[in-house]
Short mmCIF file of C-alpha atoms in Angstrom, two decimals:
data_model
loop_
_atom_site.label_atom_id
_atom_site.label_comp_id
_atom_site.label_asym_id
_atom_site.label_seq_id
_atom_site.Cartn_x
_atom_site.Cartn_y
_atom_site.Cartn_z
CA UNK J 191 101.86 94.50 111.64
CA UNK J 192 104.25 92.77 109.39
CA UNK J 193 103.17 93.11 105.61
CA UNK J 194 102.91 90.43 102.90
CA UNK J 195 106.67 88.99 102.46
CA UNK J 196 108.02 87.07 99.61
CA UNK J 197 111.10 84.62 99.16
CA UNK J 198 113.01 84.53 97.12
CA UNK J 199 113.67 88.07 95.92
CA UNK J 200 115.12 87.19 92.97
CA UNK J 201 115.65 83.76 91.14
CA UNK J 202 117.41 82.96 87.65
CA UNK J 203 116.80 79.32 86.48
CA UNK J 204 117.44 77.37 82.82
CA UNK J 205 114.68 76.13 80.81
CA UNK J 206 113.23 72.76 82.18
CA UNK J 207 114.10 73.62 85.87
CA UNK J 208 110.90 74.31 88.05
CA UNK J 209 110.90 76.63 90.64
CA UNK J 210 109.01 77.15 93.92
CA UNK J 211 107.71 80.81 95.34
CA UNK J 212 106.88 81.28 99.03
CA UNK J 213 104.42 83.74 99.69
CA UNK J 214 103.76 84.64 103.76
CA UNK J 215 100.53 86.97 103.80
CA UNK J 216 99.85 89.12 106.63
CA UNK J 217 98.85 87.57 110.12
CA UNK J 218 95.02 86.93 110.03
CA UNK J 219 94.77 86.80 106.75
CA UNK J 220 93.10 83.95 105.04
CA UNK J 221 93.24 84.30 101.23
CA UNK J 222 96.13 84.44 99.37
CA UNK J 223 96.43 85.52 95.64
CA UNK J 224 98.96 84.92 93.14
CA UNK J 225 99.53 87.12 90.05
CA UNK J 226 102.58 87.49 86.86
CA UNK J 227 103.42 90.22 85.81
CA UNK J 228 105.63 90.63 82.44
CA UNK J 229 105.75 93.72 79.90
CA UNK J 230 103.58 92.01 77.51
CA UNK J 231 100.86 90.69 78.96
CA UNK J 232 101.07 92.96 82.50
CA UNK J 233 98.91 91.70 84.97
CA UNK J 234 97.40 88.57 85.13
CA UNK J 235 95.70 86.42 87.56
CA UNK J 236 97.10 82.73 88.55
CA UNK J 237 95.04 81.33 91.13
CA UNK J 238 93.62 82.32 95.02
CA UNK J 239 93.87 80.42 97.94
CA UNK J 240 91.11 80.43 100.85
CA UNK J 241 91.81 78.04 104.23
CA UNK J 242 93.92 75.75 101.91
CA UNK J 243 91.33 75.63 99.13
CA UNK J 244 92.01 76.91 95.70
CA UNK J 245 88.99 78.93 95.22
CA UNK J 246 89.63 80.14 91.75
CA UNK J 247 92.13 80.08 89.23
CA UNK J 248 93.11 82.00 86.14
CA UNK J 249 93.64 81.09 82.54
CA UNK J 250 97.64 79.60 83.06
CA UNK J 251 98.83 76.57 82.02
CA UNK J 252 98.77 72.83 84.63
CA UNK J 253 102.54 73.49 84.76
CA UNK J 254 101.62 76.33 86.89
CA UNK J 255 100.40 75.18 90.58
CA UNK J 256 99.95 76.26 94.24
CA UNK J 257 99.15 75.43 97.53
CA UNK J 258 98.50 76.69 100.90
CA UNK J 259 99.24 75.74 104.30
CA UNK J 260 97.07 75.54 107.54
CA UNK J 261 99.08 78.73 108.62
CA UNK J 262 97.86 80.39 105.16
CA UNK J 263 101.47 80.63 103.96
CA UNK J 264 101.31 79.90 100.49
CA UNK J 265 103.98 78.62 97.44
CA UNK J 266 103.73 78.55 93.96
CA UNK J 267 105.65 75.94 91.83
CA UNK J 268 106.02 76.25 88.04
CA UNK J 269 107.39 73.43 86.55
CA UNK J 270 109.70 72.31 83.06
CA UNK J 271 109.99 76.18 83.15
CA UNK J 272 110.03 78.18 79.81
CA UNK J 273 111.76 81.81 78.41
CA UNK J 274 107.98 83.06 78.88
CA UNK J 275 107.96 82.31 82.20
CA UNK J 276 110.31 85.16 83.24
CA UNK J 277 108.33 87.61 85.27
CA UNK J 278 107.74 89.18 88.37
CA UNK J 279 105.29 86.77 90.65
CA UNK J 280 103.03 88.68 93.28
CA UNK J 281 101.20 87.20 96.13
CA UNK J 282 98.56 89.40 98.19
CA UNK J 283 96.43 88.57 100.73
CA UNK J 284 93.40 89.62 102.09
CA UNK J 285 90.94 88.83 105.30
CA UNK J 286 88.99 86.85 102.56
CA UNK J 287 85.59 88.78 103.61
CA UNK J 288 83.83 90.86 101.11
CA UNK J 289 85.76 93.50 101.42
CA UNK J 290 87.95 92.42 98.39
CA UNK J 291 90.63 94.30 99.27
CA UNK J 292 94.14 92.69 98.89
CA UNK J 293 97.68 93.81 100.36
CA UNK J 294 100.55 92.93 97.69
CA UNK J 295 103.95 91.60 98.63
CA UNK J 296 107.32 93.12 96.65
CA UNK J 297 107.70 90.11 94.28
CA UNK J 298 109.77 87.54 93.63
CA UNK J 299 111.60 88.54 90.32
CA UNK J 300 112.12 84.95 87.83
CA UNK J 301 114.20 85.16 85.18
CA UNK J 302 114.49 81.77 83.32
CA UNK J 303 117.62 81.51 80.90
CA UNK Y 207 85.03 88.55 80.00
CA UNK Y 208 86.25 91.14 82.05
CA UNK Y 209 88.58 93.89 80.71
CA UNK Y 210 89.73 97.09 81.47
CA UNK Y 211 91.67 99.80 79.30
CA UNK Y 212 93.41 102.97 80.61
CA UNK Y 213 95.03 105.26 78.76
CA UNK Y 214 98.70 104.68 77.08
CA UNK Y 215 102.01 106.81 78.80
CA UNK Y 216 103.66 107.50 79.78
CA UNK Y 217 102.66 110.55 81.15
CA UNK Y 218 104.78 113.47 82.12
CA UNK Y 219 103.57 116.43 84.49
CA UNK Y 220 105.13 119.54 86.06
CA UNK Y 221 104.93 119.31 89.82
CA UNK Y 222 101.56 121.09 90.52
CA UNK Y 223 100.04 120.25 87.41
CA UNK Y 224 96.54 118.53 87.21
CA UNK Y 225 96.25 114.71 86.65
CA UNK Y 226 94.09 112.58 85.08
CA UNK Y 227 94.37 109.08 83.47
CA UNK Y 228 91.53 107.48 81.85
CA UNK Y 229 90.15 104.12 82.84
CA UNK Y 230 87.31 102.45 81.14
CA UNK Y 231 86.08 98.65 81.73
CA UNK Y 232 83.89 96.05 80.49
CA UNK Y 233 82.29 93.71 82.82
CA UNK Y 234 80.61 91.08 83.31
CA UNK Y 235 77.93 91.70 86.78
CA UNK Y 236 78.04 94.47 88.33
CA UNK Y 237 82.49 95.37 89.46
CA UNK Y 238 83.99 96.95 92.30
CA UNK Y 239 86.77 99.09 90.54
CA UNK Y 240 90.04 99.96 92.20
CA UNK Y 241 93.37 102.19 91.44
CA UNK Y 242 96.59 100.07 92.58
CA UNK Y 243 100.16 102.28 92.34
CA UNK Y 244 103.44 100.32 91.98
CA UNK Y 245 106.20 102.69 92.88
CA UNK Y 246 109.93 101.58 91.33
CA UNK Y 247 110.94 98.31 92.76
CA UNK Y 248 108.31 97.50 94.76
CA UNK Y 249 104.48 95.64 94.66
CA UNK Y 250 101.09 96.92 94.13
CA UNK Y 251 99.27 99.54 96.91
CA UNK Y 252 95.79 100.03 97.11
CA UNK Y 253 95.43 103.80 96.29
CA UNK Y 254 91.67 103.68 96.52
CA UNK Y 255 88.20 101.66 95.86
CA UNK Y 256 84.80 102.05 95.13
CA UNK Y 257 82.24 99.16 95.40
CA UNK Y 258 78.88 100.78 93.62
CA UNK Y 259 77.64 103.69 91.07
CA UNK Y 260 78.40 107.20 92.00
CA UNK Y 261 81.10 106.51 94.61
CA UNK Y 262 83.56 108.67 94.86
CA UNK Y 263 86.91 107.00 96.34
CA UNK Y 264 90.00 109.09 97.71
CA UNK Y 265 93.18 108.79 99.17
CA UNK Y 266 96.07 111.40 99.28
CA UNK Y 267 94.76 114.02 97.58
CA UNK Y 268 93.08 111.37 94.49
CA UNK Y 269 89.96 110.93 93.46
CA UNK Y 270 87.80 108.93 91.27
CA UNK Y 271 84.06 108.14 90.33
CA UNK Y 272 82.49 105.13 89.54
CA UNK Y 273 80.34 106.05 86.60
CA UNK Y 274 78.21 103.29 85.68
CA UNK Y 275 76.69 104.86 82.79
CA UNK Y 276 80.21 105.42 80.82
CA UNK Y 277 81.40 102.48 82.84
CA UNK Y 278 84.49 104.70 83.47
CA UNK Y 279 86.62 105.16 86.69
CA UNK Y 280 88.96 107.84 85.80
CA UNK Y 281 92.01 108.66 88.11
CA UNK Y 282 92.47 112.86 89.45
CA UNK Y 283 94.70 115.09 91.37
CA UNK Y 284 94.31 118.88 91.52
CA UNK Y 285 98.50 118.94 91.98
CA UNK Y 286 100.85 116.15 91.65
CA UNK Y 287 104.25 115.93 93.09
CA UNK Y 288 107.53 114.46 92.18
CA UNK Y 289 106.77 111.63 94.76
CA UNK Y 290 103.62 110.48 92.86
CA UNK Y 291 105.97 109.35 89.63
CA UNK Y 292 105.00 105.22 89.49
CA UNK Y 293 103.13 103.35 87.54
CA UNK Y 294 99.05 103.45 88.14
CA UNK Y 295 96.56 100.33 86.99
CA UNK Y 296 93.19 100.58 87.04
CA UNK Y 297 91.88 96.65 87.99
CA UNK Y 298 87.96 95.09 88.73
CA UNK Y 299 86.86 92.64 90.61
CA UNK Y 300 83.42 91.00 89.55
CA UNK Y 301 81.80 88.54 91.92
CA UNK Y 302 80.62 88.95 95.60
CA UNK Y 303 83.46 87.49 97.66
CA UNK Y 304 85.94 87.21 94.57
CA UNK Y 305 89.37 87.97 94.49
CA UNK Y 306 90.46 87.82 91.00
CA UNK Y 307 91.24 91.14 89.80
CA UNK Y 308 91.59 92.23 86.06
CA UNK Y 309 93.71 95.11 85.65
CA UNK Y 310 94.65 97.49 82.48
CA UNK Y 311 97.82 97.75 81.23
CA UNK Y 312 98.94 100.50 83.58
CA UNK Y 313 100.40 104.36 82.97
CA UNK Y 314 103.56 105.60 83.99
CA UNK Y 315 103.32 108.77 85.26
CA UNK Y 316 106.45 110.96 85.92
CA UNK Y 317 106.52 114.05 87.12
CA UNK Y 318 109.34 116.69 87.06
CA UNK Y 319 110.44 119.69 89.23
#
């Protein structure tokens, strides 16, 4: 079975730009996750995605958004990016029982110039 | 809120040597606690989970407790190898059917030959 893929890789944009991340989670899989992680703050939670419902969401600013699809595939977009911004992005997904266990794609790395 | 704190690295073993990195948490309910390992250039993988007080979860030859009481969930291995050098992060999840994990800060681990 295929595991969680992400795309881009790798992304460099300018301040102001926004950006979109696409996040496919493994097949059957329902809930997708979203996480940054940068040296200073490592990881941090951005929001989770259940049958195209946002089901929680972390402590990240409105320029920071999501969505997800009726296939579960899910994309991030941050917008009028920042310096801070740079990171790596996760996505994981999970069945979205209680088993709470999530599968993590490689990233998609952001550096914003 | 939710945190967790491991202990700082990085840490550097001899192949064979014992391991163990520290993880401690604060919590709001009653946390599953997990150990994710992020290898050089790639995402997060589950290393192992336990869901209530006193379970033990392993997974290649490491171990570790939940210990309600110290609210601790340290990392072990009897005798690491040169393929165990990554990064580990101890995370929790509080909140039946939740998928927002909290991690700590992580600790590099390298170990030489």
């Amino acid at each position: 079975k295929a595991g969680v893929t992400q795309t881009p890789r790798y992304l460099i944009k300018t301040r102001g730009q926004q950006v979109t991340l696409s996040c496919s989670p493994i097949s059957g899989h329902r809930s997708v996750s979203w996480y940054q992680q940068t040296p200073g703050q490592g990881l941090q939670f951005l929001f989770e995605y259940f049958s195209e419902t946002q089901r929680n969401k972390g402590n990240f600013p409105g320029r920071f958004s999501g969505r997800q699809f009726s296939n579960s595939r899910s994309e991030m977009n941050v917008s009028t990016l920042e310096l801070g911004d740079s990171a790596l992005y996760l996505c994981a997904s999970s069945l979205g029982d209680n088993s709470q266990t999530q599968y993590f794609g490689p990233g998609t790395r952001l550096l914003v110039l | 809120g939710n945190s967790v704190t491991q202990m700082e690295g990085p840490v550097t073993l001899s192949e064979e040597a014992f391991l163990t990195i520290n993880c401690t948490y604060t919590a709001t309910g009653y946390p599953s606690l997990f150990w994710y390992v992020q290898y050089p250039g790639e995402g997060l993988q589950l290393l192992l989970k336990a869901t209530k007080a006193d379970d033990k979860g392993s997974n290649k030859g490491f171990e570790a407790t939940y210990r309600k009481e110290t609210t601790s969930f340290h990392l072990e291995k009897g005798s690491v190898q040169v393929s165990d050098s990554a990064v580990y992060f101890c995370a929790l999840i509080t909140g039946a059917g939740s998928y927002q994990l909290t991690f700590g800060k992580g600790t590099k681990l390298s170990v030489i030959p």
